[in-house]
Amino acid sequence: MRRERRIDVLLATSVTVGVLGQWLVTSYVVMDGIHVASPLMDLPGWAPATWLLQTLPVFFFASGYAHEQSSSAPRLRTMLTFLLAWTAGAAVLSVNGFSLVTIGEFLGPALQPLWFLVPYLLLTAIAPWLRRAVLRYGWTTALVPAVCVALVDFVRFTWPSPGWLGYVNAVSAWAVPFLLGLAWRQGRVNGAWLLGAGGILTGALVALGDYPTGMMDVPGAPMSNVAPPTAALLAFGCAQCGLAALAGDRLGRRAAGSRLTAVISDAAFPLYLWHLTALALISLVTLRLGPIAGLTSPPTGVAWLALRLAWMPVCAMALIGLLVLARPPRPRRRLPAAATCDALEE
């Protein structure tokens, strides 16, 4: 199937910004043990910056558009490899004297991508049925999961509710941009309208609905828009999808762009799955050195953010190494018997 440059650009941009954003706001702090912290706890005024770093709605939006171009089987194998690797890693840490609490601190952020990628696998698995629904009802199909998100938020914020109720939104909130991506493929999405309506609703919910301003998870915060997803994140995601549609329409339906963009687009799933594992690995390797500025020191102040940026290339190299190690071996091509005999004779 012919590649489209705009989808490669959207997927590559969303996963790259998302990975860099998570590396910037997540830290394994080595001080009186190990605990996970975020500079956003010390710099709450920077919470609006997360609106630029939270790009998962675009990831689901572009994936909805491109769902026919790839199979879910390789992604499922990648996830199984990831889970087996962390199972073995947790066992190794336990044998080497790490407490269950410390192992849990490492596992928490590292496994966080599963909250997004498991719903993603589910949505891609049922994409043929979703596509038929969108063909019949257009973009209004996305209203069904959107109403579900609104109802769940209304119930859990109005009456005492079990903690698991919010995680119903873990599927329905991400189904909305995925369905909008399917509708965009059919030319049935108005990017300008989606951007405007989503932006206004996001501002209203944050200003009047007591939702957090930040659009990324902050360890220790009393409430998150991400874990579990809220109506504010959904509205923000719709606005972001509208912006992506406008940008994609400007790119046009042309052949794939740069080779790097295509490579990142193809590797978007494993990149997001393994990126926090790369940060955990670097923090683990340097654990005996004590707090390291910008890496495992307490994330306080703008200076820490600047130092963390300097660690980004190291994180990127660690991530590339993990992807190479986790890549399934390519099957060897077997020569026909006649060709094998000819090769031996030569």
mmCIF file of C-alpha atoms in Angstrom:
data_model
loop_
_atom_site.group_PDB
_atom_site.id
_atom_site.type_symbol
_atom_site.label_atom_id
_atom_site.label_comp_id
_atom_site.label_asym_id
_atom_site.label_seq_id
_atom_site.Cartn_x
_atom_site.Cartn_y
_atom_site.Cartn_z
ATOM 1 C CA MET A 1 0.000 0.000 0.000
ATOM 2 C CA ARG A 2 1.228 3.461 -0.927
ATOM 3 C CA ARG A 3 2.675 5.440 1.976
ATOM 4 C CA GLU A 4 1.430 8.920 2.694
ATOM 5 C CA ARG A 5 3.920 11.523 3.789
ATOM 6 C CA ARG A 6 1.465 13.295 6.067
ATOM 7 C CA ILE A 7 0.846 10.141 8.121
ATOM 8 C CA ASP A 8 4.572 9.441 8.451
ATOM 9 C CA VAL A 9 5.143 13.029 9.599
ATOM 10 C CA LEU A 10 2.272 12.972 12.115
ATOM 11 C CA LEU A 11 3.251 9.616 13.617
ATOM 12 C CA ALA A 12 6.960 10.459 13.744
ATOM 13 C CA THR A 13 6.312 13.880 15.273
ATOM 14 C CA SER A 14 3.823 12.616 17.863
ATOM 15 C CA VAL A 15 6.008 9.760 19.115
ATOM 16 C CA THR A 16 9.224 11.843 19.112
ATOM 17 C CA VAL A 17 7.684 14.732 21.066
ATOM 18 C CA GLY A 18 5.902 12.301 23.392
ATOM 19 C CA VAL A 19 9.108 10.400 24.190
ATOM 20 C CA LEU A 20 11.122 13.571 24.783
ATOM 21 C CA GLY A 21 8.344 14.959 26.959
ATOM 22 C CA GLN A 22 8.243 11.877 29.168
ATOM 23 C CA TRP A 23 12.026 11.913 29.541
ATOM 24 C CA LEU A 24 11.794 15.554 30.556
ATOM 25 C CA VAL A 25 9.129 15.189 33.266
ATOM 26 C CA THR A 26 10.069 11.784 34.742
ATOM 27 C CA SER A 27 12.973 11.181 37.103
ATOM 28 C CA TYR A 28 14.209 8.302 39.247
ATOM 29 C CA VAL A 29 15.507 10.199 42.278
ATOM 30 C CA VAL A 30 18.315 8.576 44.278
ATOM 31 C CA MET A 31 17.983 10.010 47.772
ATOM 32 C CA ASP A 32 17.011 7.994 50.863
ATOM 33 C CA GLY A 33 16.222 5.148 48.504
ATOM 34 C CA ILE A 34 14.681 5.469 45.055
ATOM 35 C CA HIS A 35 11.446 7.206 44.198
ATOM 36 C CA VAL A 36 9.844 8.635 41.084
ATOM 37 C CA ALA A 37 9.429 12.406 40.887
ATOM 38 C CA SER A 38 8.619 15.106 38.354
ATOM 39 C CA PRO A 39 9.861 18.695 37.961
ATOM 40 C CA LEU A 40 6.224 19.705 37.496
ATOM 41 C CA MET A 41 5.674 19.211 41.241
ATOM 42 C CA ASP A 42 8.263 21.915 41.966
ATOM 43 C CA LEU A 43 7.325 24.053 38.947
ATOM 44 C CA PRO A 44 3.493 23.952 38.774
ATOM 45 C CA GLY A 45 3.498 27.145 36.728
ATOM 46 C CA TRP A 46 5.024 25.144 33.867
ATOM 47 C CA ALA A 47 1.998 22.831 33.633
ATOM 48 C CA PRO A 48 0.682 24.565 30.450
ATOM 49 C CA ALA A 49 3.916 23.477 28.719
ATOM 50 C CA THR A 50 2.595 19.916 28.849
ATOM 51 C CA TRP A 51 0.062 20.933 26.207
ATOM 52 C CA LEU A 52 2.982 20.915 23.780
ATOM 53 C CA LEU A 53 4.432 17.648 25.095
ATOM 54 C CA GLN A 54 1.272 15.516 25.243
ATOM 55 C CA THR A 55 0.921 14.163 21.699
ATOM 56 C CA LEU A 56 -0.763 10.788 22.215
ATOM 57 C CA PRO A 57 -4.061 12.017 20.701
ATOM 58 C CA VAL A 58 -2.221 12.647 17.416
ATOM 59 C CA PHE A 59 -0.669 9.175 17.667
ATOM 60 C CA PHE A 60 -4.135 7.583 17.904
ATOM 61 C CA PHE A 61 -5.545 9.944 15.266
ATOM 62 C CA ALA A 62 -2.851 9.115 12.695
ATOM 63 C CA SER A 63 -3.008 5.422 13.623
ATOM 64 C CA GLY A 64 -6.757 5.399 12.987
ATOM 65 C CA TYR A 65 -6.110 6.799 9.529
ATOM 66 C CA ALA A 66 -3.311 4.322 8.781
ATOM 67 C CA HIS A 67 -4.745 1.211 10.445
ATOM 68 C CA GLU A 68 -4.964 -0.673 7.136
ATOM 69 C CA GLN A 69 -1.252 -0.295 6.429
ATOM 70 C CA SER A 70 0.062 -2.685 9.090
ATOM 71 C CA SER A 71 -0.787 -5.743 11.171
ATOM 72 C CA SER A 72 -1.220 -5.946 14.942
ATOM 73 C CA ALA A 73 0.692 -9.239 15.178
ATOM 74 C CA PRO A 74 4.220 -7.693 15.222
ATOM 75 C CA ARG A 75 3.106 -5.201 17.897
ATOM 76 C CA LEU A 76 1.713 -8.005 20.039
ATOM 77 C CA ARG A 77 5.032 -9.874 19.773
ATOM 78 C CA THR A 78 6.853 -6.673 20.705
ATOM 79 C CA MET A 79 4.685 -6.243 23.801
ATOM 80 C CA LEU A 80 5.206 -9.861 24.870
ATOM 81 C CA THR A 81 8.972 -9.422 24.498
ATOM 82 C CA PHE A 82 8.754 -6.276 26.613
ATOM 83 C CA LEU A 83 6.814 -8.026 29.383
ATOM 84 C CA LEU A 84 9.173 -11.006 29.405
ATOM 85 C CA ALA A 85 12.185 -8.680 29.580
ATOM 86 C CA TRP A 86 10.791 -6.818 32.588
ATOM 87 C CA THR A 87 9.781 -10.085 34.275
ATOM 88 C CA ALA A 88 13.356 -11.288 33.957
ATOM 89 C CA GLY A 89 14.678 -7.864 34.976
ATOM 90 C CA ALA A 90 12.555 -7.791 38.130
ATOM 91 C CA ALA A 91 13.827 -11.255 39.041
ATOM 92 C CA VAL A 92 17.446 -10.143 38.559
ATOM 93 C CA LEU A 93 16.888 -7.061 40.721
ATOM 94 C CA SER A 94 15.289 -9.175 43.439
ATOM 95 C CA VAL A 95 18.184 -11.660 43.459
ATOM 96 C CA ASN A 96 20.625 -8.755 43.777
ATOM 97 C CA GLY A 97 19.010 -7.471 46.950
ATOM 98 C CA PHE A 98 16.578 -4.828 45.668
ATOM 99 C CA SER A 99 13.454 -4.578 47.785
ATOM 100 C CA LEU A 100 9.970 -5.011 46.347
ATOM 101 C CA VAL A 101 9.338 -1.305 46.980
ATOM 102 C CA THR A 102 12.400 -0.312 44.937
ATOM 103 C CA ILE A 103 11.526 -2.732 42.142
ATOM 104 C CA GLY A 104 8.015 -1.255 42.133
ATOM 105 C CA GLU A 105 9.463 2.259 41.744
ATOM 106 C CA PHE A 106 11.351 1.146 38.646
ATOM 107 C CA LEU A 107 8.420 -0.778 37.222
ATOM 108 C CA GLY A 108 5.828 1.985 37.695
ATOM 109 C CA PRO A 109 6.979 4.430 34.995
ATOM 110 C CA ALA A 110 8.477 1.709 32.785
ATOM 111 C CA LEU A 111 5.127 -0.080 32.475
ATOM 112 C CA GLN A 112 3.159 3.156 32.091
ATOM 113 C CA PRO A 113 3.085 2.987 28.254
ATOM 114 C CA LEU A 114 0.937 -0.148 28.532
ATOM 115 C CA TRP A 115 -1.984 2.032 29.717
ATOM 116 C CA PHE A 116 -2.005 3.561 26.234
ATOM 117 C CA LEU A 117 -0.712 0.763 24.016
ATOM 118 C CA VAL A 118 -3.048 -1.986 25.256
ATOM 119 C CA PRO A 119 -6.117 0.100 24.255
ATOM 120 C CA TYR A 120 -4.288 0.861 21.010
ATOM 121 C CA LEU A 121 -3.932 -2.861 20.235
ATOM 122 C CA LEU A 122 -7.602 -3.384 21.042
ATOM 123 C CA LEU A 123 -8.686 -0.543 18.750
ATOM 124 C CA THR A 124 -6.535 -1.752 15.864
ATOM 125 C CA ALA A 125 -7.898 -5.284 16.342
ATOM 126 C CA ILE A 126 -11.507 -4.120 15.952
ATOM 127 C CA ALA A 127 -10.684 -1.444 13.362
ATOM 128 C CA PRO A 128 -12.630 -3.174 10.517
ATOM 129 C CA TRP A 129 -15.859 -2.948 12.550
ATOM 130 C CA LEU A 130 -15.096 0.635 13.586
ATOM 131 C CA ARG A 131 -14.441 1.536 9.967
ATOM 132 C CA ARG A 132 -17.841 0.216 8.908
ATOM 133 C CA ALA A 133 -19.496 2.250 11.662
ATOM 134 C CA VAL A 134 -17.690 5.397 10.516
ATOM 135 C CA LEU A 135 -18.662 4.711 6.889
ATOM 136 C CA ARG A 136 -22.296 4.693 7.980
ATOM 137 C CA TYR A 137 -22.399 7.417 10.625
ATOM 138 C CA GLY A 138 -19.315 9.540 9.894
ATOM 139 C CA TRP A 139 -17.469 11.415 12.619
ATOM 140 C CA THR A 140 -20.524 11.242 14.887
ATOM 141 C CA THR A 141 -19.459 7.664 15.709
ATOM 142 C CA ALA A 142 -16.864 9.244 18.014
ATOM 143 C CA LEU A 143 -19.667 10.758 20.097
ATOM 144 C CA VAL A 144 -20.451 7.359 21.647
ATOM 145 C CA PRO A 145 -17.115 6.929 23.490
ATOM 146 C CA ALA A 146 -17.000 10.689 24.137
ATOM 147 C CA VAL A 147 -20.325 10.556 25.991
ATOM 148 C CA CYS A 148 -19.027 7.537 27.912
ATOM 149 C CA VAL A 149 -16.037 9.571 29.109
ATOM 150 C CA ALA A 150 -18.284 12.454 30.177
ATOM 151 C CA LEU A 151 -20.633 10.129 32.087
ATOM 152 C CA VAL A 152 -17.797 8.352 33.889
ATOM 153 C CA ASP A 153 -16.286 11.680 34.956
ATOM 154 C CA PHE A 154 -19.671 12.953 36.100
ATOM 155 C CA VAL A 155 -20.289 9.871 38.259
ATOM 156 C CA ARG A 156 -16.842 9.676 39.848
ATOM 157 C CA PHE A 157 -16.633 13.403 40.593
ATOM 158 C CA THR A 158 -20.214 13.684 41.892
ATOM 159 C CA TRP A 159 -20.632 10.632 44.099
ATOM 160 C CA PRO A 160 -18.247 8.311 45.982
ATOM 161 C CA SER A 161 -17.111 5.777 43.396
ATOM 162 C CA PRO A 162 -14.637 2.884 43.210
ATOM 163 C CA GLY A 163 -11.172 3.882 42.060
ATOM 164 C CA TRP A 164 -11.278 1.582 39.048
ATOM 165 C CA LEU A 165 -14.252 3.401 37.498
ATOM 166 C CA GLY A 166 -12.079 6.101 35.939
ATOM 167 C CA TYR A 167 -10.072 3.498 34.055
ATOM 168 C CA VAL A 168 -13.123 2.695 31.941
ATOM 169 C CA ASN A 169 -11.981 5.820 30.103
ATOM 170 C CA ALA A 170 -8.661 4.125 29.273
ATOM 171 C CA VAL A 171 -10.343 2.682 26.181
ATOM 172 C CA SER A 172 -13.169 5.115 25.426
ATOM 173 C CA ALA A 173 -11.009 8.262 25.659
ATOM 174 C CA TRP A 174 -8.490 6.943 23.116
ATOM 175 C CA ALA A 175 -11.221 5.521 20.891
ATOM 176 C CA VAL A 176 -12.331 9.079 20.070
ATOM 177 C CA PRO A 177 -9.162 10.242 18.240
ATOM 178 C CA PHE A 178 -8.855 6.797 16.622
ATOM 179 C CA LEU A 179 -12.396 7.086 15.212
ATOM 180 C CA LEU A 180 -11.736 10.658 14.131
ATOM 181 C CA GLY A 181 -8.684 9.360 12.244
ATOM 182 C CA LEU A 182 -10.889 6.833 10.445
ATOM 183 C CA ALA A 183 -13.320 9.633 9.565
ATOM 184 C CA TRP A 184 -10.449 11.848 8.365
ATOM 185 C CA ARG A 185 -9.396 9.097 5.944
ATOM 186 C CA GLN A 186 -12.874 9.326 4.443
ATOM 187 C CA GLY A 187 -12.688 13.129 4.222
ATOM 188 C CA ARG A 188 -15.390 13.577 6.856
ATOM 189 C CA VAL A 189 -13.530 15.665 9.456
ATOM 190 C CA ASN A 190 -13.419 19.456 9.552
ATOM 191 C CA GLY A 191 -10.076 20.258 11.167
ATOM 192 C CA ALA A 192 -10.842 23.916 11.864
ATOM 193 C CA TRP A 193 -14.163 23.113 13.552
ATOM 194 C CA LEU A 194 -12.571 20.344 15.634
ATOM 195 C CA LEU A 195 -9.693 22.591 16.698
ATOM 196 C CA GLY A 196 -11.980 25.439 17.708
ATOM 197 C CA ALA A 197 -14.600 23.369 19.554
ATOM 198 C CA GLY A 198 -12.007 21.214 21.301
ATOM 199 C CA GLY A 199 -9.950 24.220 22.339
ATOM 200 C CA ILE A 200 -12.910 26.113 23.779
ATOM 201 C CA LEU A 201 -14.167 23.059 25.667
ATOM 202 C CA THR A 202 -10.686 22.348 27.071
ATOM 203 C CA GLY A 203 -10.374 25.901 28.379
ATOM 204 C CA ALA A 204 -13.840 25.750 29.935
ATOM 205 C CA LEU A 205 -13.232 22.414 31.673
ATOM 206 C CA VAL A 206 -9.869 23.475 33.085
ATOM 207 C CA ALA A 207 -11.106 26.892 34.186
ATOM 208 C CA LEU A 208 -14.528 25.900 35.512
ATOM 209 C CA GLY A 209 -14.431 22.152 36.087
ATOM 210 C CA ASP A 210 -11.528 21.843 38.518
ATOM 211 C CA TYR A 211 -9.523 19.703 36.111
ATOM 212 C CA PRO A 212 -5.709 19.987 36.334
ATOM 213 C CA THR A 213 -4.020 22.290 33.844
ATOM 214 C CA GLY A 214 -1.299 19.768 33.025
ATOM 215 C CA MET A 215 -1.910 17.156 30.342
ATOM 216 C CA MET A 216 0.778 14.732 31.537
ATOM 217 C CA ASP A 217 0.880 12.456 34.566
ATOM 218 C CA VAL A 218 2.696 13.910 37.596
ATOM 219 C CA PRO A 219 3.759 11.440 40.331
ATOM 220 C CA GLY A 220 2.345 12.524 43.678
ATOM 221 C CA ALA A 221 -0.233 14.919 42.236
ATOM 222 C CA PRO A 222 -3.726 14.637 43.785
ATOM 223 C CA MET A 223 -5.364 14.330 40.357
ATOM 224 C CA SER A 224 -4.255 13.545 36.816
ATOM 225 C CA ASN A 225 -5.823 14.164 33.427
ATOM 226 C CA VAL A 226 -4.011 11.116 32.036
ATOM 227 C CA ALA A 227 -4.209 8.303 34.589
ATOM 228 C CA PRO A 228 -7.095 7.795 34.153
ATOM 229 C CA PRO A 229 -8.039 9.912 31.123
ATOM 230 C CA THR A 230 -10.528 12.680 31.790
ATOM 231 C CA ALA A 231 -12.974 14.725 29.755
ATOM 232 C CA ALA A 232 -10.445 17.579 29.774
ATOM 233 C CA LEU A 233 -7.823 15.378 28.108
ATOM 234 C CA LEU A 234 -10.447 14.203 25.620
ATOM 235 C CA ALA A 235 -11.376 17.775 24.678
ATOM 236 C CA PHE A 236 -7.690 18.674 24.401
ATOM 237 C CA GLY A 237 -7.152 15.609 22.220
ATOM 238 C CA CYS A 238 -9.967 16.638 19.888
ATOM 239 C CA ALA A 239 -8.407 20.083 19.476
ATOM 240 C CA GLN A 240 -5.050 18.458 18.787
ATOM 241 C CA CYS A 241 -6.643 16.140 16.202
ATOM 242 C CA GLY A 242 -8.151 19.175 14.486
ATOM 243 C CA LEU A 243 -4.736 20.814 14.323
ATOM 244 C CA ALA A 244 -3.230 17.581 12.985
ATOM 245 C CA ALA A 245 -5.906 17.365 10.298
ATOM 246 C CA LEU A 246 -5.192 20.930 9.201
ATOM 247 C CA ALA A 247 -1.449 20.265 9.125
ATOM 248 C CA GLY A 248 -1.956 16.952 7.329
ATOM 249 C CA ASP A 249 -4.150 18.549 4.676
ATOM 250 C CA ARG A 250 -1.355 21.030 3.962
ATOM 251 C CA LEU A 251 1.170 18.224 3.567
ATOM 252 C CA GLY A 252 -1.122 16.585 1.030
ATOM 253 C CA ARG A 253 -1.250 13.016 -0.197
ATOM 254 C CA ARG A 254 2.284 12.626 -1.448
ATOM 255 C CA ALA A 255 4.885 9.901 -1.244
ATOM 256 C CA ALA A 256 6.792 9.364 1.991
ATOM 257 C CA GLY A 257 9.163 12.140 3.004
ATOM 258 C CA SER A 258 12.601 11.634 4.495
ATOM 259 C CA ARG A 259 13.909 8.187 5.281
ATOM 260 C CA LEU A 260 14.273 9.124 8.954
ATOM 261 C CA THR A 261 10.612 10.146 9.187
ATOM 262 C CA ALA A 262 9.516 6.829 7.682
ATOM 263 C CA VAL A 263 11.757 4.831 10.036
ATOM 264 C CA ILE A 264 10.435 6.618 13.133
ATOM 265 C CA SER A 265 6.864 6.213 11.902
ATOM 266 C CA ASP A 266 7.314 2.458 11.401
ATOM 267 C CA ALA A 267 8.934 2.107 14.842
ATOM 268 C CA ALA A 268 6.429 4.329 16.678
ATOM 269 C CA PHE A 269 4.955 1.470 18.739
ATOM 270 C CA PRO A 270 8.239 -0.014 20.089
ATOM 271 C CA LEU A 271 9.728 3.461 20.551
ATOM 272 C CA TYR A 272 6.945 4.491 22.889
ATOM 273 C CA LEU A 273 6.834 1.104 24.589
ATOM 274 C CA TRP A 274 10.547 1.044 25.502
ATOM 275 C CA HIS A 275 11.394 4.726 26.030
ATOM 276 C CA LEU A 276 10.869 4.843 29.813
ATOM 277 C CA THR A 277 12.703 1.534 30.149
ATOM 278 C CA ALA A 278 15.733 3.267 28.626
ATOM 279 C CA LEU A 279 15.538 5.959 31.316
ATOM 280 C CA ALA A 280 15.135 3.312 34.038
ATOM 281 C CA LEU A 281 18.165 1.413 32.715
ATOM 282 C CA ILE A 282 20.402 4.489 32.740
ATOM 283 C CA SER A 283 19.259 5.368 36.262
ATOM 284 C CA LEU A 284 19.901 1.800 37.393
ATOM 285 C CA VAL A 285 23.405 1.662 35.890
ATOM 286 C CA THR A 286 24.401 4.915 37.611
ATOM 287 C CA LEU A 287 22.664 4.048 40.895
ATOM 288 C CA ARG A 288 25.868 3.474 42.900
ATOM 289 C CA LEU A 289 27.190 6.906 41.915
ATOM 290 C CA GLY A 290 24.518 8.622 44.017
ATOM 291 C CA PRO A 291 22.412 11.583 42.838
ATOM 292 C CA ILE A 292 23.558 12.797 39.417
ATOM 293 C CA ALA A 293 22.584 16.313 38.377
ATOM 294 C CA GLY A 294 19.831 16.300 35.782
ATOM 295 C CA LEU A 295 19.435 12.518 35.942
ATOM 296 C CA THR A 296 18.827 11.110 39.433
ATOM 297 C CA SER A 297 19.042 14.307 41.491
ATOM 298 C CA PRO A 298 15.812 15.863 42.838
ATOM 299 C CA PRO A 299 14.044 17.579 39.899
ATOM 300 C CA THR A 300 13.797 21.088 41.312
ATOM 301 C CA GLY A 301 14.153 24.305 39.376
ATOM 302 C CA VAL A 302 14.756 25.276 35.780
ATOM 303 C CA ALA A 303 18.454 24.360 36.057
ATOM 304 C CA TRP A 304 17.475 20.703 36.482
ATOM 305 C CA LEU A 305 15.415 20.854 33.269
ATOM 306 C CA ALA A 306 18.389 22.285 31.381
ATOM 307 C CA LEU A 307 20.633 19.512 32.692
ATOM 308 C CA ARG A 308 18.055 16.869 31.806
ATOM 309 C CA LEU A 309 18.126 18.116 28.211
ATOM 310 C CA ALA A 310 21.845 17.333 28.192
ATOM 311 C CA TRP A 311 21.014 13.714 29.099
ATOM 312 C CA MET A 312 18.614 13.311 26.170
ATOM 313 C CA PRO A 313 21.263 11.962 23.717
ATOM 314 C CA VAL A 314 22.260 9.314 26.270
ATOM 315 C CA CYS A 315 18.617 8.308 26.685
ATOM 316 C CA ALA A 316 18.243 8.143 22.905
ATOM 317 C CA MET A 317 21.285 5.880 22.518
ATOM 318 C CA ALA A 318 20.007 3.596 25.285
ATOM 319 C CA LEU A 319 16.594 3.423 23.597
ATOM 320 C CA ILE A 320 18.118 2.563 20.220
ATOM 321 C CA GLY A 321 20.176 -0.170 21.884
ATOM 322 C CA LEU A 322 17.070 -1.655 23.511
ATOM 323 C CA LEU A 323 15.200 -1.626 20.199
ATOM 324 C CA VAL A 324 18.065 -3.432 18.486
ATOM 325 C CA LEU A 325 18.238 -6.072 21.228
ATOM 326 C CA ALA A 326 14.468 -6.565 21.300
ATOM 327 C CA ARG A 327 14.067 -6.766 17.525
ATOM 328 C CA PRO A 328 12.988 -10.265 16.483
ATOM 329 C CA PRO A 329 15.562 -12.109 14.338
ATOM 330 C CA ARG A 330 14.922 -12.041 10.640
ATOM 331 C CA PRO A 331 14.314 -15.467 9.108
ATOM 332 C CA ARG A 332 17.101 -16.588 6.827
ATOM 333 C CA ARG A 333 16.281 -16.924 3.180
ATOM 334 C CA ARG A 334 16.766 -20.492 2.021
ATOM 335 C CA LEU A 335 18.195 -20.892 -1.451
ATOM 336 C CA PRO A 336 16.530 -23.327 -3.833
ATOM 337 C CA ALA A 337 18.256 -26.711 -3.979
ATOM 338 C CA ALA A 338 19.644 -26.117 -7.451
ATOM 339 C CA ALA A 339 21.026 -22.724 -6.484
ATOM 340 C CA THR A 340 22.626 -24.270 -3.370
ATOM 341 C CA CYS A 341 24.378 -26.943 -5.447
ATOM 342 C CA ASP A 342 25.628 -24.328 -7.893
ATOM 343 C CA ALA A 343 26.970 -22.233 -5.028
ATOM 344 C CA LEU A 344 28.831 -25.224 -3.569
ATOM 345 C CA GLU A 345 30.354 -26.103 -6.925
ATOM 346 C CA GLU A 346 31.648 -22.585 -7.328
#
